[in-house]
Tab-separated table of C-alpha atoms in Angstrom:
chain	number	residue	atom	x	y	z
A	81	MET	CA	-11.501	33.483	53.772
A	82	ARG	CA	-13.792	31.045	51.527
A	83	LEU	CA	-13.508	33.933	48.470
A	84	ILE	CA	-9.988	32.984	48.048
A	85	PRO	CA	-9.937	29.080	46.431
A	86	THR	CA	-12.819	30.300	44.487
A	87	ALA	CA	-10.736	33.440	43.084
A	88	ILE	CA	-7.973	31.176	42.237
A	89	LEU	CA	-10.659	28.698	40.491
A	90	LEU	CA	-11.583	31.610	38.064
A	91	LEU	CA	-8.152	32.726	37.117
A	92	LEU	CA	-7.371	28.776	36.531
A	93	LEU	CA	-10.375	28.511	34.524
A	94	VAL	CA	-9.480	31.989	32.566
A	95	CYS	CA	-5.713	32.169	31.722
A	96	PRO	CA	-5.305	28.928	29.828
A	97	PRO	CA	-7.924	30.360	27.047
A	98	ILE	CA	-6.374	33.741	27.526
A	99	ALA	CA	-3.030	32.584	26.618
A	100	GLN	CA	-4.411	29.764	23.692
A	101	ALA	CA	-5.885	33.272	22.355
A	102	GLN	CA	-3.100	35.088	22.813
A	103	THR	CA	-0.592	31.614	21.410
A	104	ALA	CA	-2.881	31.720	18.170
A	105	GLU	CA	-2.381	35.397	17.268
A	106	ALA	CA	0.669	35.429	17.455
A	107	LEU	CA	0.877	32.466	15.359
A	108	TYR	CA	-1.600	34.256	13.048
A	109	GLN	CA	0.792	37.208	12.592
A	110	GLN	CA	3.614	34.950	11.387
A	111	ALA	CA	1.284	32.952	8.990
A	112	ILE	CA	0.816	36.353	7.428
A	113	ASP	CA	3.939	37.454	7.122
A	114	ASP	CA	4.491	34.240	5.332
A	115	VAL	CA	1.720	35.261	3.421
A	116	ALA	CA	3.137	38.729	2.197
A	117	GLN	CA	6.386	36.778	1.509
A	118	GLN	CA	4.391	33.877	-0.551
A	119	SER	CA	5.584	31.429	1.292
A	120	TRP	CA	2.710	29.664	1.093
A	121	GLN	CA	3.419	26.121	2.527
A	122	GLU	CA	4.536	27.444	5.653
A	123	ALA	CA	1.339	29.789	5.662
A	124	SER	CA	-0.460	26.630	5.511
A	125	TRP	CA	1.381	24.689	8.340
A	126	LEU	CA	0.720	28.207	10.603
A	127	LEU	CA	-2.947	28.782	9.859
A	128	GLU	CA	-4.017	25.114	10.571
A	129	GLU	CA	-2.319	25.561	14.275
A	130	VAL	CA	-4.127	28.613	14.622
A	131	LEU	CA	-7.547	27.163	13.860
A	132	GLN	CA	-6.223	23.785	15.787
A	133	LEU	CA	-6.338	26.615	18.806
A	134	ASN	CA	-9.484	28.538	18.023
A	135	PRO	CA	-11.634	26.906	15.415
A	136	HIS	CA	-13.617	29.708	14.871
A	137	HIS	CA	-10.825	32.569	14.382
A	138	GLN	CA	-12.708	33.282	10.740
A	139	GLY	CA	-10.195	35.639	9.417
A	140	ALA	CA	-7.544	32.361	9.363
A	141	LYS	CA	-10.290	30.382	7.652
A	142	LEU	CA	-10.436	33.085	4.885
A	143	ASP	CA	-6.309	33.082	4.787
A	144	LEU	CA	-5.863	29.481	5.163
A	145	MET	CA	-8.819	28.996	1.986
A	146	LEU	CA	-6.630	31.216	-0.057
A	147	VAL	CA	-3.364	29.751	0.616
A	148	TYR	CA	-5.045	26.615	-0.587
A	149	CYS	CA	-6.146	28.066	-3.645
A	150	GLN	CA	-2.077	28.950	-4.264
A	151	LEU	CA	-0.882	25.562	-3.639
A	152	GLU	CA	-3.702	23.794	-5.775
A	153	ASP	CA	-5.252	22.155	-3.012
A	154	TYR	CA	-8.625	22.605	-4.334
A	155	SER	CA	-10.581	19.900	-2.007
A	156	ARG	CA	-9.876	21.681	1.274
A	157	ALA	CA	-10.353	25.015	-0.081
A	158	ALA	CA	-13.730	24.182	-0.661
A	159	VAL	CA	-14.418	22.633	2.330
A	160	LEU	CA	-13.535	26.193	3.938
A	161	GLN	CA	-15.438	27.998	1.443
A	162	ARG	CA	-18.645	26.388	2.586
A	163	GLN	CA	-17.608	26.819	5.987
A	164	LEU	CA	-17.424	30.363	5.480
A	165	GLN	CA	-20.642	30.707	3.645
A	166	ALA	CA	-22.387	28.979	6.264
A	167	LEU	CA	-21.606	31.496	8.338
A	168	PRO	CA	-24.959	33.508	9.922
A	169	VAL	CA	-23.701	37.148	8.627
A	170	LEU	CA	-21.073	37.064	5.422
A	171	PRO	CA	-19.654	40.423	4.883
A	172	GLN	CA	-20.079	41.095	1.001
A	173	ALA	CA	-16.524	41.581	0.566
A	174	ILE	CA	-15.669	38.155	1.774
A	175	SER	CA	-18.711	36.820	-0.784
A	176	ASP	CA	-17.115	38.540	-3.661
A	177	LEU	CA	-13.475	37.038	-2.972
A	178	ILE	CA	-14.945	33.496	-2.818
A	179	ARG	CA	-17.043	34.279	-5.890
A	180	GLN	CA	-14.352	35.408	-7.751
A	181	LYS	CA	-11.526	32.618	-6.703
A	182	THR	CA	-14.389	29.961	-7.674
A	183	GLU	CA	-14.326	31.575	-11.379
A	184	GLN	CA	-10.594	32.082	-11.146
A	185	GLY	CA	-10.549	27.691	-11.276
A	186	CYS	CA	-10.306	27.725	-7.168
A	187	ARG	CA	-12.897	24.955	-7.069
A	188	GLU	CA	-13.235	20.944	-6.347
A	189	LYS	CA	-12.008	19.223	-9.272
A	190	THR	CA	-11.331	15.552	-10.753
A	191	LEU	CA	-7.749	15.377	-9.441
A	192	TRP	CA	-5.796	12.804	-11.858
A	193	GLN	CA	-2.246	10.415	-10.579
A	194	GLY	CA	-0.585	8.195	-12.827
A	195	GLN	CA	2.264	5.875	-12.688
A	196	ILE	CA	3.888	3.835	-14.844
A	197	GLN	CA	6.192	0.720	-14.272
A	198	SER	CA	8.238	-0.917	-16.426
A	199	TRP	CA	10.575	-3.663	-15.447
A	200	ILE	CA	13.418	-6.449	-16.746
A	201	ALA	CA	14.714	-9.083	-14.975
A	202	SER	CA	16.960	-12.377	-14.921
A	203	ASP	CA	15.249	-15.142	-13.266
A	204	SER	CA	17.840	-18.175	-12.424
A	205	ASN	CA	16.454	-20.935	-10.045
A	206	LEU	CA	19.410	-22.909	-8.338
A	207	ASP	CA	17.346	-25.893	-7.362
A	208	GLN	CA	14.106	-26.073	-9.221
A	209	GLY	CA	12.889	-28.657	-6.509
A	210	SER	CA	13.722	-31.689	-4.739
A	211	SER	CA	15.392	-34.253	-7.065
A	212	LYS	CA	12.468	-36.492	-6.250
A	213	ARG	CA	10.867	-35.568	-9.650
A	214	TRP	CA	7.979	-38.136	-9.127
A	215	LEU	CA	5.253	-38.881	-6.986
A	216	GLU	CA	4.245	-42.414	-5.056
A	217	ILE	CA	0.574	-43.498	-6.400
A	218	SER	CA	-0.926	-45.942	-4.032
A	219	LEU	CA	-3.183	-48.417	-6.069
A	220	PRO	CA	-4.782	-51.913	-5.214
A	221	ASP	CA	-2.200	-53.530	-7.093
A	222	GLY	CA	0.969	-51.930	-5.473
A	223	VAL	CA	2.962	-48.311	-5.360
A	224	PHE	CA	4.404	-47.552	-8.882
A	225	ASN	CA	6.004	-44.199	-9.351
A	226	LEU	CA	4.487	-41.050	-12.049
A	227	GLU	CA	6.845	-39.228	-13.595
A	228	VAL	CA	6.410	-35.193	-13.100
A	229	ASP	CA	6.338	-33.458	-16.850
A	230	PRO	CA	9.554	-31.568	-16.663
A	231	ASN	CA	7.651	-28.815	-18.789
A	232	SER	CA	5.671	-28.286	-15.849
A	233	MET	CA	8.734	-26.972	-13.430
A	234	PRO	CA	9.755	-23.922	-13.425
A	235	GLN	CA	12.419	-22.761	-15.552
A	236	ALA	CA	15.493	-20.186	-15.563
A	237	GLY	CA	14.781	-17.534	-17.875
A	238	TYR	CA	14.007	-14.066	-18.430
A	239	LEU	CA	10.631	-11.854	-17.404
A	240	ALA	CA	9.550	-8.502	-18.797
A	241	GLY	CA	6.680	-6.655	-16.961
A	242	LEU	CA	4.451	-3.537	-17.283
A	243	GLU	CA	2.564	-2.039	-14.637
A	244	ILE	CA	0.257	0.904	-15.346
A	245	GLN	CA	-2.297	2.692	-12.474
A	246	ALA	CA	-4.057	6.176	-12.262
A	247	ILE	CA	-6.146	7.624	-9.665
A	248	ALA	CA	-8.955	9.734	-9.539
A	249	THR	CA	-10.029	12.282	-7.202
A	250	PRO	CA	-13.404	13.970	-8.311
A	251	PRO	CA	-14.913	16.497	-6.146
A	252	GLY	CA	-16.610	14.993	-3.297
A	253	GLY	CA	-13.713	13.121	-1.925
A	254	GLN	CA	-13.936	9.812	-3.482
A	255	GLN	CA	-11.259	8.429	-4.486
A	256	TRP	CA	-10.835	5.789	-7.643
A	257	ALA	CA	-7.819	3.639	-8.667
A	258	LEU	CA	-7.761	1.555	-11.486
A	259	HIS	CA	-4.395	-0.545	-12.303
A	260	ALA	CA	-3.560	-2.956	-14.779
A	261	GLY	CA	-0.574	-5.144	-15.803
A	262	ALA	CA	1.355	-8.060	-17.356
A	263	VAL	CA	4.351	-9.879	-17.201
A	264	GLN	CA	6.371	-12.053	-19.827
A	265	SER	CA	8.946	-14.830	-19.422
A	266	TRP	CA	11.278	-16.456	-22.159
A	267	PRO	CA	12.541	-18.118	-23.508
A	268	LEU	CA	12.519	-21.614	-21.749
A	269	SER	CA	8.742	-20.780	-20.663
A	270	SER	CA	7.157	-18.348	-22.864
A	271	GLN	CA	4.085	-17.319	-21.121
A	272	THR	CA	1.944	-14.144	-20.757
A	273	MET	CA	0.254	-12.986	-17.271
A	274	ARG	CA	-2.301	-10.137	-17.357
A	275	TRP	CA	-3.893	-8.448	-14.890
A	276	PHE	CA	-6.463	-5.605	-14.454
A	277	GLY	CA	-8.324	-4.090	-11.114
A	278	GLY	CA	-9.682	-1.440	-9.429
A	279	PHE	CA	-10.191	0.127	-6.082
A	280	TRP	CA	-12.938	2.713	-4.346
A	281	GLN	CA	-13.003	4.149	-1.352
A	282	PRO	CA	-15.299	7.226	-0.206
A	283	GLN	CA	-13.006	9.547	0.578
A	284	ALA	CA	-9.116	9.612	-0.010
A	285	ARG	CA	-7.761	9.220	3.474
A	286	SER	CA	-11.265	6.850	4.192
A	287	ASP	CA	-11.020	3.869	6.910
A	288	TRP	CA	-12.461	1.284	3.922
A	289	GLY	CA	-12.274	0.310	0.574
A	290	VAL	CA	-13.869	-2.033	-1.695
A	291	GLY	CA	-11.785	-3.663	-4.871
A	292	LEU	CA	-11.888	-5.951	-7.839
A	293	GLN	CA	-9.210	-8.099	-10.028
A	294	GLN	CA	-8.857	-10.147	-12.679
A	295	PHE	CA	-5.966	-12.197	-14.170
A	296	TRP	CA	-5.572	-13.773	-17.058
A	297	LEU	CA	-2.412	-16.630	-17.547
A	298	GLN	CA	-2.156	-16.412	-21.979
A	299	ASN	CA	-5.646	-16.161	-22.999
A	300	GLU	CA	-7.353	-18.081	-20.236
A	301	ALA	CA	-9.146	-16.615	-16.588
A	302	TYR	CA	-7.091	-17.424	-13.702
A	303	GLN	CA	-8.365	-16.009	-11.203
A	304	SER	CA	-11.293	-13.641	-10.123
A	305	SER	CA	-11.180	-11.552	-6.390
A	306	ALA	CA	-12.839	-9.204	-4.769
A	307	LEU	CA	-11.712	-7.093	-1.708
A	308	LEU	CA	-12.505	-5.424	0.898
A	309	GLU	CA	-9.887	-3.637	3.389
A	310	TYR	CA	-10.406	-1.468	6.465
A	311	ARG	CA	-7.753	0.574	7.909
A	312	GLY	CA	-9.993	2.220	11.146
A	313	LEU	CA	-8.344	0.132	13.669
A	314	PRO	CA	-6.721	2.395	16.511
A	315	ALA	CA	-2.995	2.574	16.818
A	316	PHE	CA	-0.943	1.828	19.265
A	317	ALA	CA	2.419	3.155	20.042
A	318	GLY	CA	3.146	4.335	16.758
A	319	VAL	CA	2.229	0.568	15.162
A	320	GLN	CA	-0.675	0.723	12.610
A	321	SER	CA	-2.728	-2.107	11.381
A	322	LEU	CA	-5.285	-2.866	9.038
A	323	LEU	CA	-7.872	-6.126	8.020
A	324	ARG	CA	-8.744	-7.360	4.944
A	325	LEU	CA	-11.048	-9.684	3.636
A	326	ARG	CA	-10.596	-11.248	0.117
A	327	ALA	CA	-13.352	-13.787	-1.768
A	328	GLN	CA	-11.075	-15.264	-4.746
A	329	MET	CA	-12.276	-17.957	-7.624
A	330	VAL	CA	-9.480	-19.874	-8.794
A	331	ASP	CA	-10.580	-20.557	-12.732
A	332	ILE	CA	-8.320	-23.123	-13.911
A	333	ALA	CA	-8.044	-27.038	-12.611
A	334	PRO	CA	-8.168	-27.666	-9.578
A	335	ARG	CA	-11.019	-24.710	-9.610
A	336	TYR	CA	-11.948	-23.610	-6.212
A	337	GLN	CA	-13.511	-20.756	-4.070
A	338	SER	CA	-11.652	-19.271	-1.122
A	339	LEU	CA	-12.036	-16.628	1.479
A	340	HIS	CA	-9.155	-15.166	2.241
A	341	SER	CA	-8.821	-13.151	5.836
A	342	GLU	CA	-5.542	-11.153	7.430
A	343	TRP	CA	-4.533	-9.031	9.360
A	344	ARG	CA	-1.185	-6.698	8.688
A	345	VAL	CA	0.600	-4.402	10.983
A	346	GLN	CA	3.317	-2.212	10.542
A	347	HIS	CA	5.738	0.237	12.442
A	348	ILE	CA	7.932	2.376	10.837
A	349	GLN	CA	10.555	4.424	12.762
A	350	LYS	CA	13.469	6.767	12.271
A	351	TRP	CA	17.224	5.898	13.510
A	352	ARG	CA	20.585	7.675	12.576
A	353	GLY	CA	19.514	8.568	9.455
A	354	LEU	CA	18.142	5.087	8.725
A	355	TRP	CA	14.582	4.293	8.272
A	356	LEU	CA	13.393	0.691	9.317
A	357	ASP	CA	9.959	-0.810	7.960
A	358	ASN	CA	8.754	-3.342	10.130
A	359	ARG	CA	5.462	-5.418	9.467
A	360	ALA	CA	3.748	-8.695	10.008
A	361	ALA	CA	0.565	-10.033	8.773
A	362	LEU	CA	-1.581	-13.172	10.300
A	363	ALA	CA	-4.064	-15.067	7.628
A	364	PHE	CA	-6.761	-17.857	7.297
A	365	GLU	CA	-7.958	-18.813	3.941
A	366	LEU	CA	-11.133	-20.646	4.065
A	367	ALA	CA	-10.912	-23.172	1.093
A	368	PRO	CA	-12.118	-26.444	1.608
A	369	GLN	CA	-12.289	-27.772	-1.748
A	370	ARG	CA	-8.372	-26.483	-2.445
A	371	PRO	CA	-6.028	-29.096	-2.362
A	372	GLY	CA	-4.311	-29.392	1.605
A	373	GLY	CA	-7.812	-27.345	2.442
A	374	ASN	CA	-8.287	-24.626	4.628
A	375	GLN	CA	-4.660	-23.381	5.322
A	376	TYR	CA	-3.196	-20.506	7.815
A	377	SER	CA	0.009	-18.049	7.482
A	378	GLY	CA	2.252	-15.980	8.882
A	379	GLU	CA	4.826	-13.398	7.696
A	380	LEU	CA	7.721	-11.227	9.411
A	381	SER	CA	9.367	-8.560	7.562
A	382	SER	CA	12.030	-5.801	7.980
A	383	ARG	CA	13.469	-3.289	5.378
A	384	LEU	CA	16.181	-0.776	6.506
A	385	ILE	CA	16.404	2.218	4.113
A	386	TYR	CA	19.172	4.634	3.799
A	387	PRO	CA	18.255	7.612	1.937
A	388	LEU	CA	20.928	9.573	0.388
A	389	GLY	CA	19.715	12.759	-1.458
A	390	PRO	CA	18.515	11.376	-4.753
A	391	HIS	CA	19.839	7.802	-4.052
A	392	GLN	CA	18.552	5.367	-1.949
A	393	LEU	CA	20.103	2.192	-0.425
A	394	GLU	CA	17.518	-0.645	0.996
A	395	LEU	CA	18.013	-3.935	2.613
A	396	GLN	CA	14.921	-6.584	3.288
A	397	LEU	CA	14.262	-9.785	5.312
A	398	ARG	CA	11.217	-11.401	4.849
A	399	ALA	CA	10.116	-14.971	6.307
A	400	ARG	CA	6.481	-16.331	5.456
A	401	VAL	CA	5.261	-19.899	7.539
A	402	MET	CA	2.353	-21.592	5.688
A	403	GLN	CA	0.491	-25.051	6.926
A	404	ASP	CA	-2.227	-26.538	5.423
A	405	ARG	CA	-4.959	-28.177	7.722
A	406	GLU	CA	-5.733	-31.458	5.231
A	407	GLY	CA	-3.364	-33.750	3.636
A	408	TYR	CA	-2.669	-32.047	0.156
A	409	SER	CA	-3.531	-34.738	-2.279
A	410	PRO	CA	-4.505	-38.472	-1.280
A	411	LEU	CA	-2.414	-39.143	-4.733
A	412	LEU	CA	1.048	-38.002	-2.875
A	413	GLU	CA	2.477	-40.659	-0.439
A	414	TYR	CA	1.220	-40.554	3.092
A	415	ASN	CA	-1.307	-37.488	1.824
A	416	GLN	CA	0.737	-35.632	4.640
A	417	LYS	CA	0.043	-31.807	4.808
A	418	ARG	CA	2.201	-29.030	3.397
A	419	GLN	CA	4.416	-26.805	5.596
A	420	SER	CA	6.382	-24.392	3.864
A	421	LEU	CA	8.591	-21.933	5.009
A	422	GLN	CA	9.630	-19.096	2.700
A	423	SER	CA	12.088	-16.680	2.959
A	424	ASN	CA	13.488	-14.236	1.113
A	425	LEU	CA	16.735	-11.263	1.113
A	426	GLY	CA	16.628	-8.535	-1.046
A	427	LEU	CA	19.056	-5.681	-2.001
A	428	ALA	CA	18.176	-2.643	-3.801
A	429	TYR	CA	19.648	0.532	-5.049
A	430	GLN	CA	17.283	3.590	-6.095
A	431	TRP	CA	17.916	7.109	-7.557
A	432	GLN	CA	15.041	9.542	-7.662
A	433	SER	CA	15.351	11.550	-10.617
A	434	PRO	CA	14.751	15.418	-10.876
A	435	TRP	CA	12.233	14.510	-13.528
A	436	ALA	CA	9.441	12.572	-11.054
A	437	SER	CA	10.812	9.437	-12.059
A	438	LYS	CA	12.843	6.137	-10.053
A	439	TRP	CA	15.437	4.055	-11.380
A	440	ARG	CA	15.885	0.741	-8.946
A	441	LEU	CA	18.132	-1.835	-9.212
A	442	GLU	CA	17.189	-5.246	-7.439
A	443	TYR	CA	18.694	-8.763	-6.451
A	444	GLN	CA	16.746	-10.978	-4.666
A	445	TYR	CA	17.295	-14.529	-3.434
A	446	GLN	CA	14.548	-16.693	-2.035
A	447	GLU	CA	13.648	-20.314	-0.991
A	448	GLN	CA	11.131	-22.069	-0.017
A	449	ASN	CA	11.293	-25.322	2.113
A	450	ASP	CA	8.078	-27.541	2.248
A	451	SER	CA	7.463	-30.769	3.727
A	452	LEU	CA	6.573	-31.944	0.472
A	453	PRO	CA	9.899	-32.247	-0.890
A	454	LEU	CA	8.219	-31.509	-4.721
A	455	PHE	CA	7.554	-28.032	-3.565
A	456	SER	CA	10.966	-26.786	-2.342
A	457	TRP	CA	13.024	-24.491	-4.393
A	458	GLN	CA	15.319	-21.894	-4.621
A	459	LYS	CA	16.125	-19.442	-6.789
A	460	GLN	CA	17.668	-15.515	-7.186
A	461	LEU	CA	16.375	-12.544	-9.166
A	462	ILE	CA	18.076	-9.506	-10.387
A	463	SER	CA	15.753	-7.047	-11.799
A	464	LEU	CA	15.782	-3.384	-12.726
A	465	SER	CA	12.505	-0.930	-13.044
A	466	TYR	CA	11.642	2.709	-13.921
A	467	LYS	CA	8.598	4.231	-12.559
A	468	GLN	CA	7.166	7.340	-13.992
A	469	ASP	CA	4.867	9.466	-11.618
A	470	PHE	CA	2.429	11.684	-13.766
């Protein structure tokens, strides 16, 4: 009688691996059929699942390597090549096949991706700040008003921009991204801003990466920054998050340095054919030399996307709250702390062309309410952009 529970236990231990092996073999046969029909993508999915069920299925590894070669996914093909070549005994026919595929070009190489985006926009300032266009300065002789130069205030006009990005993934899996751009405003405020930067991560899907960026205003250096980003935080209920640390140097008056830390979370879900992209961020900027000192901020945004074939409609809402730790400037009346609330409403239509390009028409209404009325404003922006992938 004591042998019966032991026999049942042995069955429970042996049956799942047997059932798993049978499932893996059935999927493998389906994958072979897809290979015969040259359905490479479907075959790759099935073979990947086979190897999840049975990591030692060498036939599935070999076939998946060949499928990756057909899909031009040379990085993953090279990983499987190395795994097969590391086997204690490798049949000569398989060794010759791997060498043949390598000679035919199925080997790791530098992969390039590129993107160019141009846009033009009409920027209308509905309210260029409070009607209080002066600062109250307290002196021993009393208080007098200092007029603000109207040229320093936002001006309605037009904007045009160009952005270029290139991503290189050399053998080994490292990834380099370079980006550059420029924005020109006219006619009331003719200014040019340019920037150049780069980002590096040890693997294409790595948990962390570092970057550098430089901005120029007209022909003078405006701002420099170094960035460290970490994405390896555990996901919870489908919510992805990242930590970002940025050291920043502002090169124009008032010159100061700051250390900006930020925690961002994102949750994407699909509901009745709609995609909902919700994001939140908390940030702290350590900047003792900045007017206003250290700053706290928080942000909430939600984007509703309705895809319809090559067409896409979007609605975006965003709100951002900022508060300084100290008074903005001793020259201002009461030297009070700045508290700002920025809100943004966006509507967009996007069309994906058959040539890997995108046309986007967008309207944005932006508003900032500030405890210092001088920094309150409203504006609307209408832009048309073109993006091309290479």
